[in-house]
mmCIF file of C-alpha atoms in Angstrom:
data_model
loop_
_atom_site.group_PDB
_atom_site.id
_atom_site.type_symbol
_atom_site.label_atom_id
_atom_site.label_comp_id
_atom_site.label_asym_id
_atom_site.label_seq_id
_atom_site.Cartn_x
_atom_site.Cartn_y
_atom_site.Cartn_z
ATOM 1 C CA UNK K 244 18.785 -3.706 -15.768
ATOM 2 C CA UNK K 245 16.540 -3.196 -19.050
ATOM 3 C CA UNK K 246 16.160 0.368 -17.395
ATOM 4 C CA UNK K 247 19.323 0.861 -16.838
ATOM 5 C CA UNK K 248 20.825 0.320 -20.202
ATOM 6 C CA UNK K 249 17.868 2.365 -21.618
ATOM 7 C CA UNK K 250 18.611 5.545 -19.404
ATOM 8 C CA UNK K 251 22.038 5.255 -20.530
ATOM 9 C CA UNK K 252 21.377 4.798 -24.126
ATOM 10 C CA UNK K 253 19.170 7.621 -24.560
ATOM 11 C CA UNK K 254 21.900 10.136 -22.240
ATOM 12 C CA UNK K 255 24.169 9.124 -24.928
ATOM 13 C CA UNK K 256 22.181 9.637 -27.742
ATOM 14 C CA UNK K 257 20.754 13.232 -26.297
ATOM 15 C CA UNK K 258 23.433 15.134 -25.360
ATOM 16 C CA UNK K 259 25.092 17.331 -27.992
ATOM 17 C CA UNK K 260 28.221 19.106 -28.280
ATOM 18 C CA UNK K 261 27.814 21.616 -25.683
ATOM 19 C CA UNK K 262 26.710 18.725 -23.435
ATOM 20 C CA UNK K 263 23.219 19.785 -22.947
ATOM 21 C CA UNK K 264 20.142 17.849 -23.756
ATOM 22 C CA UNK K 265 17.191 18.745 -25.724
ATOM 23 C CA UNK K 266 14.597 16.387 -23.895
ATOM 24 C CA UNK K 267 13.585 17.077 -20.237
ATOM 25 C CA UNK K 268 13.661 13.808 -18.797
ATOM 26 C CA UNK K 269 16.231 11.974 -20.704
ATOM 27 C CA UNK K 270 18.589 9.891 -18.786
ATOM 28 C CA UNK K 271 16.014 10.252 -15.555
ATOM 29 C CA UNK K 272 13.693 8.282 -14.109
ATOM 30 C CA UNK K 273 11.004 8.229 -11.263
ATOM 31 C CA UNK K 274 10.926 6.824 -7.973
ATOM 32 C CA UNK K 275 7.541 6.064 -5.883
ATOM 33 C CA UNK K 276 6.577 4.303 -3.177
ATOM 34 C CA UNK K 277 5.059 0.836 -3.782
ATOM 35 C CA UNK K 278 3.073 -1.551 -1.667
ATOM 36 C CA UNK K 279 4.265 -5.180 -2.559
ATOM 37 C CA UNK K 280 1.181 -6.776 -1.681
ATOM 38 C CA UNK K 281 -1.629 -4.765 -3.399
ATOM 39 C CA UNK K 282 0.363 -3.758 -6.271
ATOM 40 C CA UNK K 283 -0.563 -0.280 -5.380
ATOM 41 C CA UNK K 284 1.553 2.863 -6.325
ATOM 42 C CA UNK K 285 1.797 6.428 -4.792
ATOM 43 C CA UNK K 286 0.669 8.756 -7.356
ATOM 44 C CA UNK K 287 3.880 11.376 -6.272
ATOM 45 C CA UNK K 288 7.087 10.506 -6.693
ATOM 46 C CA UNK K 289 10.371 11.738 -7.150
ATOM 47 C CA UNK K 290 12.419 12.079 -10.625
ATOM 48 C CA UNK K 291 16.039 10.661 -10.116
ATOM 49 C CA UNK K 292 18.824 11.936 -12.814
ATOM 50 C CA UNK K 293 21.529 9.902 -13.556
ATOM 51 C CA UNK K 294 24.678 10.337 -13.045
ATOM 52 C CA UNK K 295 26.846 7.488 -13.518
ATOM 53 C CA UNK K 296 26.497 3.482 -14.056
ATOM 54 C CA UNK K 297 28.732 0.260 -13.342
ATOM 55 C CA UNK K 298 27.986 -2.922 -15.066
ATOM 56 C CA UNK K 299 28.307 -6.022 -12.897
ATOM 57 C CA UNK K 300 29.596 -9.312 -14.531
ATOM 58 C CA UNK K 301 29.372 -13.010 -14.009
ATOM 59 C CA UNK K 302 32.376 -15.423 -14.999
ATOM 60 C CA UNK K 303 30.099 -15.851 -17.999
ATOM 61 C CA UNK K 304 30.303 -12.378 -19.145
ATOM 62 C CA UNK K 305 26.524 -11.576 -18.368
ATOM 63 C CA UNK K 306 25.210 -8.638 -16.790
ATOM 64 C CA UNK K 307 24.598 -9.323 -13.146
ATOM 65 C CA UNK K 308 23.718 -6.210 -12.101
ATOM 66 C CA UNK K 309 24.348 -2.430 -12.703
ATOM 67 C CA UNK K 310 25.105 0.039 -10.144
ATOM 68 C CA UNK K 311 23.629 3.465 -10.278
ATOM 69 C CA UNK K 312 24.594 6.659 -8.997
ATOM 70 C CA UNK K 313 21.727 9.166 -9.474
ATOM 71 C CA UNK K 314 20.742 12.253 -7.724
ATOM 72 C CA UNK K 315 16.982 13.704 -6.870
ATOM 73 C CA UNK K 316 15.791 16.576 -9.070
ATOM 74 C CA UNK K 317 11.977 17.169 -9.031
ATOM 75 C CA UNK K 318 9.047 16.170 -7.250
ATOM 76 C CA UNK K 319 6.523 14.867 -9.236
ATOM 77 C CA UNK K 320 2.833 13.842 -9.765
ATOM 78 C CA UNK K 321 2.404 10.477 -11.508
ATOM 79 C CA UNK K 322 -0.555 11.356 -14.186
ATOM 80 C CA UNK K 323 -1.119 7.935 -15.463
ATOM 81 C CA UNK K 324 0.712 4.976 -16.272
ATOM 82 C CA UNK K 325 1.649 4.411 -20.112
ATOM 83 C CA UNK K 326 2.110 0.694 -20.302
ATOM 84 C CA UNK K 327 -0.093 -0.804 -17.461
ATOM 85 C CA UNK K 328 -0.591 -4.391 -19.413
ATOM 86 C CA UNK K 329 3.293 -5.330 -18.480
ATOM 87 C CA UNK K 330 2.649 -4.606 -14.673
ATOM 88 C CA UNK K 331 1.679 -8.346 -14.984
ATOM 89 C CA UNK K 332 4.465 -9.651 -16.845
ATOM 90 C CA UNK K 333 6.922 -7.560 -13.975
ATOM 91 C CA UNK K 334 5.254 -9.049 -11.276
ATOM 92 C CA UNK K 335 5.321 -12.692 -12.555
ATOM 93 C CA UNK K 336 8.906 -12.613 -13.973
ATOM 94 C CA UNK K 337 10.347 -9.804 -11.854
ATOM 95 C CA UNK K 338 14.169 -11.748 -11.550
ATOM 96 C CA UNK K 339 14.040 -11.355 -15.339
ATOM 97 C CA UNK K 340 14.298 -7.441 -15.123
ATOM 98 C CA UNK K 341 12.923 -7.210 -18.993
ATOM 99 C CA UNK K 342 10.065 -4.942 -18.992
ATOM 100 C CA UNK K 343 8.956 -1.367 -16.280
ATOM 101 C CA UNK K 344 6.434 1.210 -16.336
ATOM 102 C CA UNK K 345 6.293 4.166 -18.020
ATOM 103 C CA UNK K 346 4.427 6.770 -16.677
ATOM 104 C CA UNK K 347 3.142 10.652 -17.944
ATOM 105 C CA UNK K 348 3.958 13.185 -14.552
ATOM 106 C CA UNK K 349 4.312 16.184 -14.002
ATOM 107 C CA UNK K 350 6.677 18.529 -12.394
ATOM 108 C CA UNK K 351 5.435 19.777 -8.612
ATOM 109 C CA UNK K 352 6.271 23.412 -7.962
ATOM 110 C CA UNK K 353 5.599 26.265 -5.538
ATOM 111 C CA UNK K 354 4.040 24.104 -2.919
ATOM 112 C CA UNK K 355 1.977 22.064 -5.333
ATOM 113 C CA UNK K 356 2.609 18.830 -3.477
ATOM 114 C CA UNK K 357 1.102 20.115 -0.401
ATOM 115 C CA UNK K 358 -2.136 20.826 -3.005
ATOM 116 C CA UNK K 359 -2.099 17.732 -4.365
ATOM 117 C CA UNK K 360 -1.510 16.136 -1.317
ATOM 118 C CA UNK K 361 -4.547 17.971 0.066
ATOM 119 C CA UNK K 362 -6.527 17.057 -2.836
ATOM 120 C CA UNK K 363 -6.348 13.630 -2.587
ATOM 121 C CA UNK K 364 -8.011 13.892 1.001
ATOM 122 C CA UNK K 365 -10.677 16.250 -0.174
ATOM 123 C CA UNK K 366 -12.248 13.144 -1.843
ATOM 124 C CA UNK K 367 -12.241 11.177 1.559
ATOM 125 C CA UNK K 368 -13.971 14.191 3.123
ATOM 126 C CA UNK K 369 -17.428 14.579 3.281
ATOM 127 C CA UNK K 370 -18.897 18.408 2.202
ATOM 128 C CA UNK K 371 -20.228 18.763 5.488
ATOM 129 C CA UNK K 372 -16.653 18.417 7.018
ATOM 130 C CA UNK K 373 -15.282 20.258 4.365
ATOM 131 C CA UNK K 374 -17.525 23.221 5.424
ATOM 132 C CA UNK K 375 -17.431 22.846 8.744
ATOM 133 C CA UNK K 376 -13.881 21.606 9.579
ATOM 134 C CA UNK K 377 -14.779 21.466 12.875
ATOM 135 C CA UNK K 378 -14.417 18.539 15.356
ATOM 136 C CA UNK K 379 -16.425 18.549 18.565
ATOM 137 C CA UNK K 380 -17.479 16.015 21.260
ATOM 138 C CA UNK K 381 -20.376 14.522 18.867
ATOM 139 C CA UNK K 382 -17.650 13.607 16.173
ATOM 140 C CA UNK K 383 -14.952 12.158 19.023
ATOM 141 C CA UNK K 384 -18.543 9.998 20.635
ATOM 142 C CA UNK K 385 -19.282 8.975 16.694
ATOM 143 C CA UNK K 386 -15.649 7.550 16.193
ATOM 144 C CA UNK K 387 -15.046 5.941 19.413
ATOM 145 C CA UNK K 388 -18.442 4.149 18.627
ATOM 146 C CA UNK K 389 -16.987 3.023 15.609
ATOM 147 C CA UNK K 390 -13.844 2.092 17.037
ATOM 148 C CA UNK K 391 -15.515 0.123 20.123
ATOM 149 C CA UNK K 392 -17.427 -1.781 17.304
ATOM 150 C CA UNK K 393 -14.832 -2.578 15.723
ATOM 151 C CA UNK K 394 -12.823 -3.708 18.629
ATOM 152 C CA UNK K 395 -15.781 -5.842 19.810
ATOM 153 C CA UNK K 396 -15.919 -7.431 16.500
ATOM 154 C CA UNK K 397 -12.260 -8.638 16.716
ATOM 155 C CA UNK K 398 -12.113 -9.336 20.217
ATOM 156 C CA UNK K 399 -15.630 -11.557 20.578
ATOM 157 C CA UNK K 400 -14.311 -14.041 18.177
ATOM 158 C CA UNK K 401 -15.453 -16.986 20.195
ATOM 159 C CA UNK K 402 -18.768 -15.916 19.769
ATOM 160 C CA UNK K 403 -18.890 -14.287 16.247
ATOM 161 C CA UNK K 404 -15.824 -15.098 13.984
ATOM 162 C CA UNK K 405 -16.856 -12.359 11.319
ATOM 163 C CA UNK K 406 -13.674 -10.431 11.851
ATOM 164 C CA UNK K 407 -11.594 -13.003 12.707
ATOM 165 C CA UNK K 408 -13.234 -16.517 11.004
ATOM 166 C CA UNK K 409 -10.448 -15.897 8.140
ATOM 167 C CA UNK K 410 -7.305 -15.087 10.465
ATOM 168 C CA UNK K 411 -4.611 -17.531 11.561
ATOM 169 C CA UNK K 412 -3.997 -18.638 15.212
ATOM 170 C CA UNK K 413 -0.973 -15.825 15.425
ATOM 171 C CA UNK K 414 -3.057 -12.772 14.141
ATOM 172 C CA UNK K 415 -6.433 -14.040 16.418
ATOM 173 C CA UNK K 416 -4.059 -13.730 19.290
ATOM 174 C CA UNK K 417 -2.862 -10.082 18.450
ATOM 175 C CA UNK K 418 -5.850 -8.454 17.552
ATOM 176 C CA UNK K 419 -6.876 -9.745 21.406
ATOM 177 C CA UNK K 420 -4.615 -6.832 23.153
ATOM 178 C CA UNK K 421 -6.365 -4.203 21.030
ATOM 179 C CA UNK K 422 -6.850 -1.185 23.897
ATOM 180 C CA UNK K 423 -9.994 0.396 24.535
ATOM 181 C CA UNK K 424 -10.421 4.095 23.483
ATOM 182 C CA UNK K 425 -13.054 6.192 24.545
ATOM 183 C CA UNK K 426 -14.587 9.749 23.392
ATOM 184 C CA UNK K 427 -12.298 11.232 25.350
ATOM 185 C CA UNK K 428 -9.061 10.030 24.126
ATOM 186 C CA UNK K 429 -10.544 11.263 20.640
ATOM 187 C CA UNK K 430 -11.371 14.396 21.597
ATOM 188 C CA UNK K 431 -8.048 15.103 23.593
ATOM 189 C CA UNK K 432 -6.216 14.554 20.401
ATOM 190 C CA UNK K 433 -7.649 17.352 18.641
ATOM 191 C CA UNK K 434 -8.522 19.520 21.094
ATOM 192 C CA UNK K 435 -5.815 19.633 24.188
ATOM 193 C CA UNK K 436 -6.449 23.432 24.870
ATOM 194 C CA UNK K 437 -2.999 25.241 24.472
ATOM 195 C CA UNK K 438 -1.053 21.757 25.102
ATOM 196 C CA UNK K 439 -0.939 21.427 20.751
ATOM 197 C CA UNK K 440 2.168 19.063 21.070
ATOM 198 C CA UNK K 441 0.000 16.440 23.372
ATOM 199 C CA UNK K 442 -2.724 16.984 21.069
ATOM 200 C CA UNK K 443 -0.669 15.912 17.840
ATOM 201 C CA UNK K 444 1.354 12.764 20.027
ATOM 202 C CA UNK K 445 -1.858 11.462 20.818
ATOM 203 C CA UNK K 446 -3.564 11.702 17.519
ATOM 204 C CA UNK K 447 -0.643 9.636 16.140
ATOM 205 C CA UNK K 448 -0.738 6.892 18.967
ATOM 206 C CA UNK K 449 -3.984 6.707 18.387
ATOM 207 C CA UNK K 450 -3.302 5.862 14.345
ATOM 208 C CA UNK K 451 -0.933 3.597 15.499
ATOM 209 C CA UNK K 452 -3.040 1.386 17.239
ATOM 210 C CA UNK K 453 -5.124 1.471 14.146
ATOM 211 C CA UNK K 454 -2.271 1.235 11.960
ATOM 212 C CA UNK K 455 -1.341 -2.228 13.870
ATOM 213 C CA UNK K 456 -5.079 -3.605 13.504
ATOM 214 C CA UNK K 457 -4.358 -2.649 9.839
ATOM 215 C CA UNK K 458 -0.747 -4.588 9.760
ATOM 216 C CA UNK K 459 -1.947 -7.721 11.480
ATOM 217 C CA UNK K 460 -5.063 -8.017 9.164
ATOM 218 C CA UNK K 461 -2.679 -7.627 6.243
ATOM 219 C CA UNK K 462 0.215 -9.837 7.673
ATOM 220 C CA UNK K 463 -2.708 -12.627 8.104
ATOM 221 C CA UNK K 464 -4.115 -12.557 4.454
ATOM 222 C CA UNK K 465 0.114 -12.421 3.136
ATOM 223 C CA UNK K 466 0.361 -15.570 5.509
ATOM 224 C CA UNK K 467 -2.603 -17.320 4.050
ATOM 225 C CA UNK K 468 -1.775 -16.563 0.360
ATOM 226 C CA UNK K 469 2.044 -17.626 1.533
ATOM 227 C CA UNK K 470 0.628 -20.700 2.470
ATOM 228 C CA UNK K 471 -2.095 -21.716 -0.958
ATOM 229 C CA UNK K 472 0.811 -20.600 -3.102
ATOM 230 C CA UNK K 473 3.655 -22.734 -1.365
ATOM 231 C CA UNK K 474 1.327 -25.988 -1.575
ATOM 232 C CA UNK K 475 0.279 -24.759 -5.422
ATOM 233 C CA UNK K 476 4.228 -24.968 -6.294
ATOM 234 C CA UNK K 477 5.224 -27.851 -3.587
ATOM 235 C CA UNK K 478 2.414 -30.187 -5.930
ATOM 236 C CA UNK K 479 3.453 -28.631 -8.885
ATOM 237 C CA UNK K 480 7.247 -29.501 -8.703
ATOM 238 C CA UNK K 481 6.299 -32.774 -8.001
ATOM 239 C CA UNK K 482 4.207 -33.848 -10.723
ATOM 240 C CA UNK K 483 7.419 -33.054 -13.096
ATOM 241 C CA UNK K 484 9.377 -35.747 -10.854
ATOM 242 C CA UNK K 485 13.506 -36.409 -9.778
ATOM 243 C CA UNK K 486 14.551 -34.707 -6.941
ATOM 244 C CA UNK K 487 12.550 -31.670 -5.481
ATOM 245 C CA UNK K 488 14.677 -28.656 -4.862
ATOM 246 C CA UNK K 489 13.320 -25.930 -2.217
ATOM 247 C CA UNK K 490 12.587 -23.273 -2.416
ATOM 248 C CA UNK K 491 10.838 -24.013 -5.468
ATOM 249 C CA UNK K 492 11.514 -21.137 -7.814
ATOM 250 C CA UNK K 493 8.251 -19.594 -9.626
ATOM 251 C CA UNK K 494 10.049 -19.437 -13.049
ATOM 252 C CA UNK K 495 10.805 -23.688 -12.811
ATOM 253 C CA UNK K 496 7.238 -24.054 -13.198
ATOM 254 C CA UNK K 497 4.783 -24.815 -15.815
ATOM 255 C CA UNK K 498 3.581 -21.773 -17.920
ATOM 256 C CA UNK K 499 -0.186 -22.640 -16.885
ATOM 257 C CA UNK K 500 0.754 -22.745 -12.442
ATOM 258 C CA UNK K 501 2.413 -19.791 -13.029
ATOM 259 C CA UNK K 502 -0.586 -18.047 -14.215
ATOM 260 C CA UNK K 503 -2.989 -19.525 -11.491
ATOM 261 C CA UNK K 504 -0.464 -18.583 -9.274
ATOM 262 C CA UNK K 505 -0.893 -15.514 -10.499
ATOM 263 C CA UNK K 506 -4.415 -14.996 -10.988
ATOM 264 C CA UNK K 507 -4.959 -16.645 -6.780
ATOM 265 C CA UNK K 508 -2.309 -13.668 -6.139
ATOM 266 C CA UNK K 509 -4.209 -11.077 -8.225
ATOM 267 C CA UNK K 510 -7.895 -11.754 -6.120
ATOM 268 C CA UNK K 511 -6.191 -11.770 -3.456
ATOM 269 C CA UNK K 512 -4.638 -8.617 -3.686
ATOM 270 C CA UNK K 513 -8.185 -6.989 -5.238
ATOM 271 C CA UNK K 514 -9.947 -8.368 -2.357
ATOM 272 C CA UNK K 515 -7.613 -6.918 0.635
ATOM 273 C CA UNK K 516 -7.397 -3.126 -1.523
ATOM 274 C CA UNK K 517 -11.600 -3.414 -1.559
ATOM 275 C CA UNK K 518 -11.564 -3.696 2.646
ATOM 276 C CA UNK K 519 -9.755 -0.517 2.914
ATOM 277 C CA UNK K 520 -7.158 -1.854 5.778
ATOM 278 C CA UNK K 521 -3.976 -0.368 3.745
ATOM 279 C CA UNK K 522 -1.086 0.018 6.348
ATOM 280 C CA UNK K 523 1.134 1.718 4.278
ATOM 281 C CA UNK K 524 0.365 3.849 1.731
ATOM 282 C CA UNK K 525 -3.118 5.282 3.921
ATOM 283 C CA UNK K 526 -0.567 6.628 6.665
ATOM 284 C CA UNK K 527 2.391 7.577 4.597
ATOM 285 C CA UNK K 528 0.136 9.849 2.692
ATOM 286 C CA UNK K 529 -1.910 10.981 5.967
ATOM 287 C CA UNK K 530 1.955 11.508 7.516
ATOM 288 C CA UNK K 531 2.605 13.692 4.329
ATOM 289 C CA UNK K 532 -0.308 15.668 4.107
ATOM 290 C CA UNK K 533 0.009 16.417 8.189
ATOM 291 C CA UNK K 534 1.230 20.103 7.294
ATOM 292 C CA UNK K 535 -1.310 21.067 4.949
ATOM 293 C CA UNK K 536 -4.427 19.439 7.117
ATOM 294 C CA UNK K 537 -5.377 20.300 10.235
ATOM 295 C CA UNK K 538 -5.792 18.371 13.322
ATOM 296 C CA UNK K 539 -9.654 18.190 12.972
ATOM 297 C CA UNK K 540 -8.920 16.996 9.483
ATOM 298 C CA UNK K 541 -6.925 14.319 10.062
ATOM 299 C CA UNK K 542 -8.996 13.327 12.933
ATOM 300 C CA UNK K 543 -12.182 13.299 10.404
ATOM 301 C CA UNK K 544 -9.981 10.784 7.761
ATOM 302 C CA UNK K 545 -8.381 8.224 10.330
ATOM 303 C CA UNK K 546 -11.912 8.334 11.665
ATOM 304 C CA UNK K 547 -13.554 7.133 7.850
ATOM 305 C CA UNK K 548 -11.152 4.380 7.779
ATOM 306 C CA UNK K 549 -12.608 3.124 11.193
ATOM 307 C CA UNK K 550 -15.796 3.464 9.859
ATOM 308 C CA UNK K 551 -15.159 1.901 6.689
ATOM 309 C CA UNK K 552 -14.384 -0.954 8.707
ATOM 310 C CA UNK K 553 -17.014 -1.560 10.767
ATOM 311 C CA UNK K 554 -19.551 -0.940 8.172
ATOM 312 C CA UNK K 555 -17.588 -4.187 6.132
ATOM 313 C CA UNK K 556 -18.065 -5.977 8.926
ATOM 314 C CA UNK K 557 -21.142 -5.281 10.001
ATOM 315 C CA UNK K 558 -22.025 -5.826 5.485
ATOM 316 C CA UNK K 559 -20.338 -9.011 6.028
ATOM 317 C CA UNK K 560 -22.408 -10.171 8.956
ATOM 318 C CA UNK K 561 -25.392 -9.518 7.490
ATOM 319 C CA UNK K 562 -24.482 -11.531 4.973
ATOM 320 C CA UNK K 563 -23.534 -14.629 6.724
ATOM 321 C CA UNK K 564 -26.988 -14.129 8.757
ATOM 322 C CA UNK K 565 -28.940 -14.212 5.467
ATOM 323 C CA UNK K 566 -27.370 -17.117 3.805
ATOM 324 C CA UNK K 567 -28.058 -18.838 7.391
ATOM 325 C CA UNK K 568 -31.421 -18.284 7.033
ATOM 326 C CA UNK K 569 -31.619 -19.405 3.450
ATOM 327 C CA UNK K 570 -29.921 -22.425 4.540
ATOM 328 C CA UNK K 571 -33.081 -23.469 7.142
#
């Protein structure tokens, strides 16, 4: 609402005589994608103009809501964020609607996005891949090894609950019908001799099933945070006594619960963006950037993810089998 009224305000304060405006991005606004849990943002986005607003009313005479009509303009590369210290306050009081974030961007043009989108992979590759860009048997045997690992990790929870010590009953179940992929069903995805299309529906069944592993790890943490946060508030609400109405809302509670609600939510989020097991924002950009890579490319990404996974797990076992030790 706050952005609303500001858009408006400045349209109205901009525009001369003749109707034109003498700022570039007054009375617009930008548009990215946003995963809810991590807090993260996509760093391309896409600048909005507006066009017309409607102010919603309660009996009270209060703004309610206000309805937008806006139409896309530009794509654009978020640069940096100007006021990153109220991403806190939004997140904590966002039914208030009294702050947002500001950012510096800049205009994409002449196929800059695919550049930028390019760019952003160029970090994930390695410079051998980056010379090479090839993607032979040895690479398909290295990320099915990876991958099998992995999958043995999840699956042998009985016997070693690394992967799965931390996930409910629901997620321990899922990760159990994780399919086995060999070398070959690596390979075939990038290499399929003429047969390109089978090549390219393959790759992306093949991020699927890594893209569920990543949703189901993700869905698990949300349900255990769900669940510390709920009894947090439940406790909470009942310490200030008469009757106890549920849901309990997050701005009925003391100033000092809502910011260890917060800061429970905040390590949580830190710790599930450190293990690398985004399922959003990972394969939206890898989806984006499918015309500017090729399929060795993407191959040679999806395949760091796995790795970055086992090599957490495998970090995290080592751990637990050195603080056993220290414990005898």
């Amino acid at each position: 609402i706050r952005m609303a009224q500001d858009l408006q305000k400045n349209v109205n304060n901009t525009i001369g005589n003749d109707g034109s405006s003498n700022e570039k991005f007054i009375g617009r606004f930008c548009v990215s994608l946003l995963a809810s849990d991590t807090g993260r943002i996509s760093k391309v986005g896409t600048i909005m103009r507006l066009v017309e607003t409607e102010e919603q009313k309660d009996y009270g005479g209060n703004i309610r809501k206000i309805v937008v009509k806006c139409i896309p303009e530009n794509t654009v590369r978020i640069r940096s964020i100007v006021n990153p210290k109220c991403w806190r306050e939004i997140r904590e009081n966002s039914n208030e609607n009294k702050q947002y974030l500001k950012a510096n961007v800049e205009v994409l043009v002449d196929g800059s996005e695919k550049e930028d989108e390019r760019s952003s992979f160029d970090v994930i590759l390695s410079d051998n891949d980056k010379q090479s860009r090839s993607f032979g048997e040895q690479e398909a045997q290295s990320i099915a090894s990876d991958y099998d690992a992995v999958r043995l990790m999840y699956l042998n929870s009985q016997n070693n609950d690394v992967a799965t010590g931390t996930l409910p009953p629901f997620a321990k179940e899922s990760v159990k019908h994780l399919p086995a992929l060999t070398a070959t069903d690596f390979f075939r995805a990038v290499d399929a001799g003429t047969n390109h299309e089978y090549a390219n529906q393959s790759f992306w069944e093949i991020a699927e099933v890594w893209q569920r592993l990543c949703n189901t790890v993700r869905e698990a943490r949300r349900c255990i945070l769900r669940s510390d946060v709920n009894e947090i508030s439940v406790a909470a609400a009942m310490e200030k006594g008469g009757m106890l109405n549920l849901p309990v809302k997050r701005e009925d509670l003391p100033y000092d619960v809502r910011t260890k609600l917060f800061q429970i939510e905040d390590a949580a989020w830190q710790n599930y963006l450190s293990c690398g097991m985004d399922p959003v924002l990972d394969f939206q950009g890898l989806l984006s950037a499918s015309s500017s890579l090729n399929s060795s490319e993407q191959m040679m990404i999806l395949g760091n993810m796995i790795e970055n996974e086992r090599k957490r797990l495998e970090a995290k076992n080592s751990l637990r089998l050195l603080l056993d030790t220290t414990d005898k």
